[in-house]
PDB file of C-alpha atoms in Angstrom:
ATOM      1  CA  UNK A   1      16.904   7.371   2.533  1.00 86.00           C
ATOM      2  CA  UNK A   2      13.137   7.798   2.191  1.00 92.00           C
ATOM      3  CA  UNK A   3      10.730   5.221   0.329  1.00 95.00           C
ATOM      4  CA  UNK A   4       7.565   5.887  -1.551  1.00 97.00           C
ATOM      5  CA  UNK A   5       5.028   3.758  -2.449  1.00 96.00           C
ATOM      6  CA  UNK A   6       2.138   4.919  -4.066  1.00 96.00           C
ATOM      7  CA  UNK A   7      -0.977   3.078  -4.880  1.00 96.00           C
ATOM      8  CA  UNK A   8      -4.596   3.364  -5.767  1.00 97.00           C
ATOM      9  CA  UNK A   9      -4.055   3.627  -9.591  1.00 97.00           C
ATOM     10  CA  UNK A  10      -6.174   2.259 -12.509  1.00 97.00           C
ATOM     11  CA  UNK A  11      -8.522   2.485 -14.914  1.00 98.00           C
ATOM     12  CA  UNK A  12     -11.792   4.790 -15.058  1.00 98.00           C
ATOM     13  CA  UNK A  13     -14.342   6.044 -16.902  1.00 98.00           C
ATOM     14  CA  UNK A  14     -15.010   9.613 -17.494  1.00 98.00           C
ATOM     15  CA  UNK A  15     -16.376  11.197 -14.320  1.00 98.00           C
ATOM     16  CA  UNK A  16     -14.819   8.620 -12.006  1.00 98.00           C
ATOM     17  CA  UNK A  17     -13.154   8.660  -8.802  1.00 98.00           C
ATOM     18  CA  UNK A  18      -9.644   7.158  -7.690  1.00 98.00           C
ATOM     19  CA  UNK A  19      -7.817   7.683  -4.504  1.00 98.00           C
ATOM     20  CA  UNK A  20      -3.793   7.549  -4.667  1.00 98.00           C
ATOM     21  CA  UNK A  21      -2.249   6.621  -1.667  1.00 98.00           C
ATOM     22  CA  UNK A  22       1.985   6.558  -0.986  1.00 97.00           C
ATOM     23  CA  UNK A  23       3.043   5.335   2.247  1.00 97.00           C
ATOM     24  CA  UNK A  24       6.407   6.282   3.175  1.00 96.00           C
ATOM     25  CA  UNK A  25       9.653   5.079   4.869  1.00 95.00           C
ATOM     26  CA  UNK A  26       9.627   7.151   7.702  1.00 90.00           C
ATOM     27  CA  UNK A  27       9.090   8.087  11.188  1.00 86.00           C
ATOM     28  CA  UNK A  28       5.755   9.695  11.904  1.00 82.00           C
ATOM     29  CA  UNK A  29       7.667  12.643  13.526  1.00 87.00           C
ATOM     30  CA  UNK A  30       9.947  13.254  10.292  1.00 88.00           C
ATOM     31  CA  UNK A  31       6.889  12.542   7.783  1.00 90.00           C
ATOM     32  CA  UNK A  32       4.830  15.447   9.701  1.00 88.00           C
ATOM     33  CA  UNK A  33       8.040  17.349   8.660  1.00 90.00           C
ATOM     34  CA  UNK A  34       7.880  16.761   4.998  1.00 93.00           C
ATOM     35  CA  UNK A  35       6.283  19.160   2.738  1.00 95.00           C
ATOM     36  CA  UNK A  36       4.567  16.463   0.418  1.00 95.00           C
ATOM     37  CA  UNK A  37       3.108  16.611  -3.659  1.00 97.00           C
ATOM     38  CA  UNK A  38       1.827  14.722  -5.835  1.00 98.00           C
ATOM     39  CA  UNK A  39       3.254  15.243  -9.882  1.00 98.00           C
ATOM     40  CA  UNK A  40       2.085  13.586 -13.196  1.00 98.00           C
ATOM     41  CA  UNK A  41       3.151  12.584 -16.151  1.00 98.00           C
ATOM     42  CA  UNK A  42       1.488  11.467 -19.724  1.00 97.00           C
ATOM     43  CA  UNK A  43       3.709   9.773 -22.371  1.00 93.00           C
ATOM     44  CA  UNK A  44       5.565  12.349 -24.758  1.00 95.00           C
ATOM     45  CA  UNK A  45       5.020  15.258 -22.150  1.00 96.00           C
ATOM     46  CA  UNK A  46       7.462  16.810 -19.071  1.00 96.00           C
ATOM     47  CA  UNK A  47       6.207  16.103 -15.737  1.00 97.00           C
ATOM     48  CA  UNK A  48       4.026  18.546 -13.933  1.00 97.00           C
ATOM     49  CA  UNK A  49       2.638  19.211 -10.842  1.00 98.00           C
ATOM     50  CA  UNK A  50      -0.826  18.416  -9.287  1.00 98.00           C
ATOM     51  CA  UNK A  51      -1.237  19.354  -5.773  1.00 98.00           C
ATOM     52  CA  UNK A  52       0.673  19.845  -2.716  1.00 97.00           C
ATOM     53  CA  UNK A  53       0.738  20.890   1.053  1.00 95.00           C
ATOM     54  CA  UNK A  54       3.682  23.000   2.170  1.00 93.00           C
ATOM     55  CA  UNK A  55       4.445  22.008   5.891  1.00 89.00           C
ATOM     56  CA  UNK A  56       5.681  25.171   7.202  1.00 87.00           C
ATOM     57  CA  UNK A  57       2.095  27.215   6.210  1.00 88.00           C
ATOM     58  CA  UNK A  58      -0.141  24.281   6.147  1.00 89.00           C
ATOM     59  CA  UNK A  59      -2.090  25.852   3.525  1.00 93.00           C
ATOM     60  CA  UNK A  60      -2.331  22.999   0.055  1.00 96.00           C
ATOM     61  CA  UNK A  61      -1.636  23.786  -3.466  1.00 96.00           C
ATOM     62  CA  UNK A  62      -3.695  22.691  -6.702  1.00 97.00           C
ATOM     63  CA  UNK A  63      -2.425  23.229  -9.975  1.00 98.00           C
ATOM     64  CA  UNK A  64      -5.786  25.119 -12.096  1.00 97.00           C
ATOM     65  CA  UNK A  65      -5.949  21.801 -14.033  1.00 97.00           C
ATOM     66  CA  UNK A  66      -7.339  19.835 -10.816  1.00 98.00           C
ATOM     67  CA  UNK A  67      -8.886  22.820  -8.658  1.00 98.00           C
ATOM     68  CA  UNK A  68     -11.959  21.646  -7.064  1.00 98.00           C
ATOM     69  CA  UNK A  69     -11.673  18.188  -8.112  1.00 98.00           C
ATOM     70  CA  UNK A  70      -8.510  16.772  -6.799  1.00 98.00           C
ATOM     71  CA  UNK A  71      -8.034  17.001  -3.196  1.00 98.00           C
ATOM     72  CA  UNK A  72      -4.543  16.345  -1.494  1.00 98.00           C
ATOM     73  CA  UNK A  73      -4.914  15.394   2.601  1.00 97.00           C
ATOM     74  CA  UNK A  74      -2.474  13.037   4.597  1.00 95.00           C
ATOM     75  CA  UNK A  75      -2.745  10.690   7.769  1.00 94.00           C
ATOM     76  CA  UNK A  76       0.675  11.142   9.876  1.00 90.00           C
ATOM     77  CA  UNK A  77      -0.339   8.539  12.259  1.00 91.00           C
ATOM     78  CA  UNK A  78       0.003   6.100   9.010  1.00 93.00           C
ATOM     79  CA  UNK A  79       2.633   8.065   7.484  1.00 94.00           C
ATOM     80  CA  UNK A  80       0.281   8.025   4.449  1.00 96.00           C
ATOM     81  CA  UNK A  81      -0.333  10.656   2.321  1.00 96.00           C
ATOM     82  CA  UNK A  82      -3.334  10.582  -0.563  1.00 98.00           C
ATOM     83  CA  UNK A  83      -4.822  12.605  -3.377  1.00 98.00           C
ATOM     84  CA  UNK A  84      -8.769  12.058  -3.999  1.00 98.00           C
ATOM     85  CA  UNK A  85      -9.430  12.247  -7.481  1.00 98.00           C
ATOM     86  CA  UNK A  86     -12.881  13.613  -8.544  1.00 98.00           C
ATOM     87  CA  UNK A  87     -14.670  13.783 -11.807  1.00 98.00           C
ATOM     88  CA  UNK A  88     -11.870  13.073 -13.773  1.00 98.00           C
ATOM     89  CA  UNK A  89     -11.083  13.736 -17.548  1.00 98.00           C
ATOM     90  CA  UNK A  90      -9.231  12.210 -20.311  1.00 97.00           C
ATOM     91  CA  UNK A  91      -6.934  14.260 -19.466  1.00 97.00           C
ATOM     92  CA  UNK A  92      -5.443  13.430 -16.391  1.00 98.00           C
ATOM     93  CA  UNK A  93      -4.475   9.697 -17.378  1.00 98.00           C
ATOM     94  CA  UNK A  94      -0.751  10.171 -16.756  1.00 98.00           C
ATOM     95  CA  UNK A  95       1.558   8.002 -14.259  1.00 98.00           C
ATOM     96  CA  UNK A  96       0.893  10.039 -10.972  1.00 98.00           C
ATOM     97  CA  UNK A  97       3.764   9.994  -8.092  1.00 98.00           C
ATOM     98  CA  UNK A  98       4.382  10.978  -4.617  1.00 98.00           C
ATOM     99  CA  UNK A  99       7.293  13.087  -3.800  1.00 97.00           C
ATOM    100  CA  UNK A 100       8.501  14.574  -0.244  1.00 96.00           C
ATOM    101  CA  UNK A 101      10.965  17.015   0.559  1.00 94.00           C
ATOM    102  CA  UNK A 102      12.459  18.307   3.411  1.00 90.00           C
ATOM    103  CA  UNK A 103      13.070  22.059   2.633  1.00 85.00           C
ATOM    104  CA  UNK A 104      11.842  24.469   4.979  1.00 85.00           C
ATOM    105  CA  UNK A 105      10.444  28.337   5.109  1.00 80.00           C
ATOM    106  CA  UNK A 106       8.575  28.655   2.650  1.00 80.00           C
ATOM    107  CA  UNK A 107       8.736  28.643  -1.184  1.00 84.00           C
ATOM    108  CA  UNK A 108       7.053  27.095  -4.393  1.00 87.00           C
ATOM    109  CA  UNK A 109       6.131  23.811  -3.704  1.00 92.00           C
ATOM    110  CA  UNK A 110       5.388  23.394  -7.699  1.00 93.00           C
ATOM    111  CA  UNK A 111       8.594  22.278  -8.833  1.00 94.00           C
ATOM    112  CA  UNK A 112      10.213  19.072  -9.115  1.00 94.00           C
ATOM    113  CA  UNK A 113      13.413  19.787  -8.682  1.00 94.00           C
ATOM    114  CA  UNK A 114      12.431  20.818  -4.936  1.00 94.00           C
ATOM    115  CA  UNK A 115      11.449  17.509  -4.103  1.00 96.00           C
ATOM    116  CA  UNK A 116      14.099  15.242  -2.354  1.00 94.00           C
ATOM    117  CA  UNK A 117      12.383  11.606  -2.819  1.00 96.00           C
ATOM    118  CA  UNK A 118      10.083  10.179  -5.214  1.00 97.00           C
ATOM    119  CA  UNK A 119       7.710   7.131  -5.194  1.00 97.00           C
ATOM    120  CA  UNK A 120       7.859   4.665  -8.365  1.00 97.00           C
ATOM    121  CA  UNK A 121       4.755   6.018  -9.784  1.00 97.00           C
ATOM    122  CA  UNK A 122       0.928   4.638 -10.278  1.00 97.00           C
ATOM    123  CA  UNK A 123      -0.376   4.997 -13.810  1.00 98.00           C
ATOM    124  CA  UNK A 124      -4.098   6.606 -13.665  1.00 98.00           C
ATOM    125  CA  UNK A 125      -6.379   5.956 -16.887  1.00 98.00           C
ATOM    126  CA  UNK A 126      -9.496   7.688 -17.808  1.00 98.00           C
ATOM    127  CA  UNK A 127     -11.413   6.639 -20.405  1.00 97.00           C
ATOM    128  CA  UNK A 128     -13.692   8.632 -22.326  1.00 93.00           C
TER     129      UNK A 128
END
């Protein structure tokens, strides 16, 4: 079993910058094993993704919402992974958590169902 702790969360004006961070549960060896996102979800509405990196190509993933202003990165040495939050909107308050999974090869890393372990969520508001 794998814990997830996000923080970093709050409140922000228009424009602002946050940085989430979610620690997890794990050896550093297994966590540079995970492929790791970051999802979101606003009151009344399914939750979606926001960014991810997919272990076995390295390469990230940004949903078009948060292209070029979110920016997902991770630290193995603390086990850490983050998502910088630039210039944000209205739009992206929503409770934002962590998620890991250890699937491998490679596939979608967009969907929830993928993911194997999720944090408890930070909420993230922007005000306008």
């Amino acid at each position: 079993q794998v814990q997830l702790v996000e923080s970093g969360g709050g409140l922000v004006q228009a424009g602002g910058s946050l940085r989430l961070s979610c620690v997890a549960s794990t050896s550093a060896r297994t966590f540079s094993s995970y492929t790791m996102g970051w999802f979101r979800q606003a009151p009344g509405k399914e939750r979606e993704f926001v960014a991810a990196i997919l272990r076995s190509t390295s390469s990230t993933h940004y949903a078009d919402s948060v292209k070029g202003r979110f920016t997902i990165s991770d630290d193995n040495a603390k086990n850490t992974m983050y998502l910088q939050m630039n210039s944000l909107e209205p739009e992206d308050t929503a409770v934002y958590y962590c998620a890991v999974t250890s699937a491998v090869g490679f596939f979608e890393p967009i969907y929830p169902k993928t993911y194997d372990y999720w944090g408890q969520g930070t909420q993230v508001t922007v005000s306008s």
